[in-house]
Every structure is written in structure tokens, then in C-alpha cells.
Short mmCIF file of C-alpha atoms in Angstrom, two decimals:
data_model
loop_
_atom_site.label_atom_id
_atom_site.label_comp_id
_atom_site.label_asym_id
_atom_site.label_seq_id
_atom_site.Cartn_x
_atom_site.Cartn_y
_atom_site.Cartn_z
CA UNK A 1 -19.82 0.34 -6.12
CA UNK A 2 -17.35 3.47 -3.68
CA UNK A 3 -14.96 1.28 -3.36
CA UNK A 4 -12.93 2.12 0.34
CA UNK A 5 -13.87 4.83 1.95
CA UNK A 6 -12.29 6.72 5.19
CA UNK A 7 -13.22 9.66 7.91
CA UNK A 8 -12.40 11.96 8.21
CA UNK A 9 -10.31 13.10 5.33
CA UNK A 10 -8.30 15.89 7.43
CA UNK A 11 -7.16 15.89 11.30
CA UNK A 12 -5.63 17.42 14.00
CA UNK A 13 -5.46 15.95 17.70
CA UNK A 14 -3.91 17.44 21.06
CA UNK A 15 -1.93 15.63 22.49
CA UNK A 16 -3.67 12.91 24.79
CA UNK A 17 -7.06 13.28 22.54
CA UNK A 18 -8.93 10.09 21.43
CA UNK A 19 -10.12 9.55 17.73
CA UNK A 20 -11.81 7.38 15.38
CA UNK A 21 -11.39 6.29 11.81
CA UNK A 22 -13.68 5.14 10.62
CA UNK A 23 -12.66 2.64 7.09
CA UNK A 24 -16.34 1.07 5.56
CA UNK A 25 -16.17 -1.08 1.58
CA UNK A 26 -18.55 -2.24 -0.71
CA UNK A 27 -16.58 -5.12 -2.22
CA UNK A 28 -17.95 -7.62 0.45
CA UNK A 29 -13.46 -8.42 0.90
CA UNK A 30 -12.65 -10.62 4.06
CA UNK A 31 -9.88 -8.77 4.33
CA UNK A 32 -9.03 -5.62 5.29
CA UNK A 33 -5.81 -3.91 7.11
CA UNK A 34 -4.12 -0.44 8.22
CA UNK A 35 -1.76 1.25 7.88
CA UNK A 36 0.24 4.63 7.80
CA UNK A 37 2.90 6.58 5.68
CA UNK A 38 5.66 8.81 7.07
CA UNK A 39 7.29 10.51 4.68
CA UNK A 40 10.33 8.80 3.13
CA UNK A 41 9.07 5.55 4.56
CA UNK A 42 6.72 3.48 3.42
CA UNK A 43 3.99 1.46 4.14
CA UNK A 44 3.93 0.28 7.60
CA UNK A 45 0.95 -1.94 8.60
CA UNK A 46 -0.65 -1.13 11.72
CA UNK A 47 -3.23 -4.27 12.15
CA UNK A 48 -5.35 -6.44 9.90
CA UNK A 49 -8.30 -8.20 9.98
CA UNK A 50 -9.62 -11.32 7.55
CA UNK A 51 -12.67 -12.21 9.07
CA UNK A 52 -15.66 -10.68 10.91
CA UNK A 53 -14.67 -11.16 14.49
CA UNK A 54 -10.71 -11.89 13.72
CA UNK A 55 -7.60 -9.39 13.82
CA UNK A 56 -4.13 -9.31 14.95
CA UNK A 57 -0.85 -7.44 15.41
CA UNK A 58 0.98 -6.38 11.74
CA UNK A 59 4.70 -4.14 12.56
CA UNK A 60 3.15 -1.26 14.37
CA UNK A 61 0.70 -1.55 17.09
CA UNK A 62 1.31 0.45 19.36
CA UNK A 63 -0.68 2.93 20.80
CA UNK A 64 -3.33 1.40 17.81
CA UNK A 65 -7.03 -0.46 18.53
CA UNK A 66 -8.72 -1.70 15.96
CA UNK A 67 -12.07 -3.69 16.03
CA UNK A 68 -14.42 -6.03 12.98
CA UNK A 69 -17.98 -6.32 13.94
CA UNK A 70 -19.10 -6.61 10.30
CA UNK A 71 -17.24 -7.44 6.92
CA UNK A 72 -17.67 -3.49 6.04
CA UNK A 73 -16.46 -1.93 8.83
CA UNK A 74 -12.77 -1.79 10.42
CA UNK A 75 -12.14 0.76 12.51
CA UNK A 76 -8.90 2.50 13.77
CA UNK A 77 -8.79 3.73 18.07
CA UNK A 78 -6.23 5.73 18.99
CA UNK A 79 -6.96 6.23 22.34
CA UNK A 80 -3.95 8.66 23.83
CA UNK A 81 -2.89 11.08 20.66
CA UNK A 82 1.30 11.23 20.44
CA UNK A 83 2.85 12.69 18.16
CA UNK A 84 4.92 10.20 17.07
CA UNK A 85 0.81 9.41 15.59
CA UNK A 86 1.26 12.67 12.78
CA UNK A 87 0.92 10.64 9.28
CA UNK A 88 -1.12 9.41 6.99
CA UNK A 89 -3.37 6.40 7.73
CA UNK A 90 -4.42 4.30 5.18
CA UNK A 91 -7.71 1.32 4.88
CA UNK A 92 -7.65 -1.56 2.50
CA UNK A 93 -8.92 -5.01 2.18
CA UNK A 94 -8.40 -7.57 0.10
CA UNK A 95 -10.42 -10.28 -1.23
CA UNK A 96 -8.73 -13.81 -0.43
CA UNK A 97 -9.32 -17.43 -1.01
CA UNK A 98 -6.70 -19.45 -1.60
CA UNK A 99 -5.69 -18.79 -6.19
CA UNK A 100 -6.07 -14.68 -4.98
CA UNK A 101 -2.38 -12.91 -4.95
CA UNK A 102 -3.77 -10.07 -2.26
CA UNK A 103 -4.67 -7.50 -4.72
CA UNK A 104 -5.71 -4.92 -2.34
CA UNK A 105 -8.00 -1.41 -3.17
CA UNK A 106 -7.11 1.45 -0.36
CA UNK A 107 -8.50 3.99 0.57
CA UNK A 108 -8.03 7.65 -0.05
CA UNK A 109 -5.71 7.97 3.30
CA UNK A 110 -6.31 10.25 6.01
CA UNK A 111 -3.88 13.09 7.14
CA UNK A 112 -3.57 12.79 11.20
CA UNK A 113 -1.41 16.03 13.38
CA UNK A 114 -1.42 15.58 16.61
CA UNK A 115 -0.12 18.57 18.09
CA UNK B 1 11.69 -10.66 8.46
CA UNK B 2 11.53 -10.79 4.26
CA UNK B 3 12.43 -6.75 3.21
CA UNK B 4 11.76 -4.97 -0.27
CA UNK B 5 14.52 -2.74 -1.40
CA UNK B 6 13.78 -0.45 -4.29
CA UNK B 7 15.54 1.95 -6.07
CA UNK B 8 16.55 4.88 -7.01
CA UNK B 9 14.27 6.05 -4.07
CA UNK B 10 13.94 9.50 -5.87
CA UNK B 11 14.26 9.94 -10.01
CA UNK B 12 13.77 13.02 -11.74
CA UNK B 13 13.30 13.21 -16.07
CA UNK B 14 12.10 14.70 -18.49
CA UNK B 15 8.98 14.26 -20.48
CA UNK B 16 9.55 12.08 -23.16
CA UNK B 17 13.51 9.78 -21.37
CA UNK B 18 12.42 6.21 -20.68
CA UNK B 19 12.94 5.39 -17.25
CA UNK B 20 13.58 1.86 -15.01
CA UNK B 21 12.86 1.24 -11.49
CA UNK B 22 13.69 -1.81 -9.45
CA UNK B 23 12.77 -3.90 -7.01
CA UNK B 24 14.73 -6.66 -4.96
CA UNK B 25 14.78 -8.75 -1.83
CA UNK B 26 17.01 -11.82 -1.19
CA UNK B 27 13.12 -13.40 -0.09
CA UNK B 28 11.63 -15.48 -2.87
CA UNK B 29 7.93 -14.12 -3.45
CA UNK B 30 4.58 -16.47 -4.55
CA UNK B 31 3.56 -12.75 -6.94
CA UNK B 32 4.50 -9.12 -7.68
CA UNK B 33 2.57 -6.42 -7.14
CA UNK B 34 2.74 -2.45 -8.80
CA UNK B 35 1.11 -0.06 -7.45
CA UNK B 36 1.43 4.30 -8.20
CA UNK B 37 0.48 6.44 -6.03
CA UNK B 38 -0.23 10.59 -6.29
CA UNK B 39 -0.09 12.87 -4.43
CA UNK B 40 -2.79 13.03 -1.72
CA UNK B 41 -4.44 10.10 -3.09
CA UNK B 42 -3.53 5.98 -1.94
CA UNK B 43 -1.95 3.79 -4.09
CA UNK B 44 -4.18 1.87 -6.57
CA UNK B 45 -2.87 -1.40 -8.51
CA UNK B 46 -1.04 -1.01 -11.51
CA UNK B 47 -0.32 -4.48 -11.80
CA UNK B 48 0.12 -8.81 -10.02
CA UNK B 49 3.27 -10.60 -11.77
CA UNK B 50 3.04 -14.25 -11.05
CA UNK B 51 5.17 -16.78 -12.90
CA UNK B 52 9.53 -16.69 -13.14
CA UNK B 53 10.54 -14.44 -15.83
CA UNK B 54 7.21 -13.23 -16.88
CA UNK B 55 6.76 -9.67 -18.70
CA UNK B 56 3.98 -7.73 -18.90
CA UNK B 57 3.32 -4.65 -20.59
CA UNK B 58 0.23 -1.96 -20.09
CA UNK B 59 0.05 0.38 -22.60
CA UNK B 60 3.71 2.30 -22.64
CA UNK B 61 4.35 0.56 -18.81
CA UNK B 62 6.78 -3.04 -19.13
CA UNK B 63 7.12 -5.43 -15.77
CA UNK B 64 9.79 -7.96 -15.37
CA UNK B 65 9.67 -10.82 -12.46
CA UNK B 66 12.98 -12.26 -11.91
CA UNK B 67 13.46 -16.00 -12.93
CA UNK B 68 13.90 -16.72 -9.40
CA UNK B 69 10.68 -14.42 -8.32
CA UNK B 70 13.13 -12.60 -5.94
CA UNK B 71 13.03 -9.06 -7.39
CA UNK B 72 11.12 -7.56 -10.07
CA UNK B 73 11.25 -3.85 -12.54
CA UNK B 74 9.59 -1.07 -13.98
CA UNK B 75 9.99 -0.22 -17.62
CA UNK B 76 8.41 3.32 -18.87
CA UNK B 77 8.42 3.93 -21.95
CA UNK B 78 9.05 7.62 -23.07
CA UNK B 79 7.05 8.96 -19.83
CA UNK B 80 4.51 11.58 -19.51
CA UNK B 81 3.29 14.37 -17.37
CA UNK B 82 0.76 12.13 -15.34
CA UNK B 83 3.42 9.20 -14.32
CA UNK B 84 4.40 11.54 -11.70
CA UNK B 85 3.99 9.60 -7.94
CA UNK B 86 5.18 7.56 -6.22
CA UNK B 87 5.35 3.24 -7.47
CA UNK B 88 5.55 1.22 -4.73
CA UNK B 89 6.11 -2.62 -4.69
CA UNK B 90 4.77 -5.75 -2.56
CA UNK B 91 5.74 -9.22 -1.91
CA UNK B 92 3.21 -11.74 -1.92
CA UNK B 93 4.31 -14.83 0.40
CA UNK B 94 1.53 -16.54 0.55
CA UNK B 95 1.05 -15.67 3.77
CA UNK B 96 -2.33 -12.50 4.40
CA UNK B 97 -0.27 -9.43 4.35
CA UNK B 98 1.82 -8.36 1.56
CA UNK B 99 5.59 -6.93 1.69
CA UNK B 100 6.01 -3.47 0.03
CA UNK B 101 8.90 -1.80 -0.10
CA UNK B 102 9.71 2.41 0.10
CA UNK B 103 8.88 3.38 -3.38
CA UNK B 104 10.45 5.16 -6.39
CA UNK B 105 9.33 9.02 -6.96
CA UNK B 106 8.61 9.67 -9.75
CA UNK B 107 8.24 12.93 -11.22
CA UNK B 108 7.91 13.52 -15.37
CA UNK B 109 8.53 17.11 -16.04
CA UNK B 110 7.35 19.48 -18.91
#
């Protein structure tokens, strides 16, 4: 199993450009998450999904969009890139049922710079 | 809003020393997780503690969950350079998301 994979690893965008960060998991997990990590600030939740076709906002959703058409894929879209979106982005997945503890598996991250 | 405070924010020690890092909240969690993140990589789950007062050992790492399930600690015995990284705690309230602390950055020098 590859686990959680993210592409690209690095990207530089100009202000106003758009891009999609890709995330795929092969563990048949029902829950998926997008976080951003800024220096000294820990992980902040952008969006999450509890299953195909269902998404919900996290703590910092402004400027981002997501979709979940399959169990495996959870892309994150930036429509009009701004310097404030310079960060490292992590995708994570977990299997949730009535007895699980939401133990999350993370991808390697995408380092995004907006100039 | 549940908050998890981690301390210290940064810790620099020599190889062979012992250390303890803390994760505190005013909220009760149904379970709590510790993750380690190495530079340039994503966090990796180390342990989940579930029961108040629980102690779990993972080789040189000892994790404790407070009796009231509001706090936790991680103790490392005889630290090694491979222990260097960002240690994150995350609280589970039973809803869909976790609450993460800001982390303790540990640097172990030879």
C-alpha cells in the first residue's frame, strides 16, 4: 500500500493563479482531511470529508474548495492564489466507525509559495 | 473551541538526556494521540491513549493520559539524534475532527 500520496511536492504560483493539490489514499478510508501548516502554528484544518459526496468546512476554509467524488481522491482547489496561502499543505485520511479513534495517516505534503 | 497547549515550544538537548513534554487542555477528550513529524515529512502517529491514567510505553518513549482525560505527557529516556522532530498532540472529542496542539520542536544534538 502506498498510503496517502500528494502531488505536487513543490509549487510556486503567481498571485491570482489557480491550482489543484491532489490527494489519493489506497487504504479504503472513509474520512479525509486537508490541513495547512505554517511555521510555529501547528496544523489548521481547511476542509474535511466523511465520505464520497460529503464535504465540510474546517477552521480556515476561505480561498479554498474541495470535492470528493470517490473514496480514494480528495483534491483541494485554490482559485485565486494569494501570498497568505503560502504554506505547507497536508492531506490525511482515517477510518471512522463507532469504536475507532480517528487515527490519521498523513501524506508527505505539498510546499506552496505564492509570489 | 477546544484548545490544546503544548509545552515547551522548543527543546534543545544533548544525546543521552531525558526529557518530558506536555499537552494540556481545559477540555475533556475521549482519546488523545501523539504524532512525530520529521523535517520535510508529514506527521506519523506514535500512540493513542484512551483511558484516564493510562500509561503506554513505546521503547524509550512513555506516554501518560491524565486521570481527568484533559492532559497528557510524553517522556523520552536517553534521547537519541533520531528523536529529533516536531511532537504534536491531538485530542479526539468523538466528532469528525481532531484538535491539534501547536507542537514541541525537539532537537537532539550528538
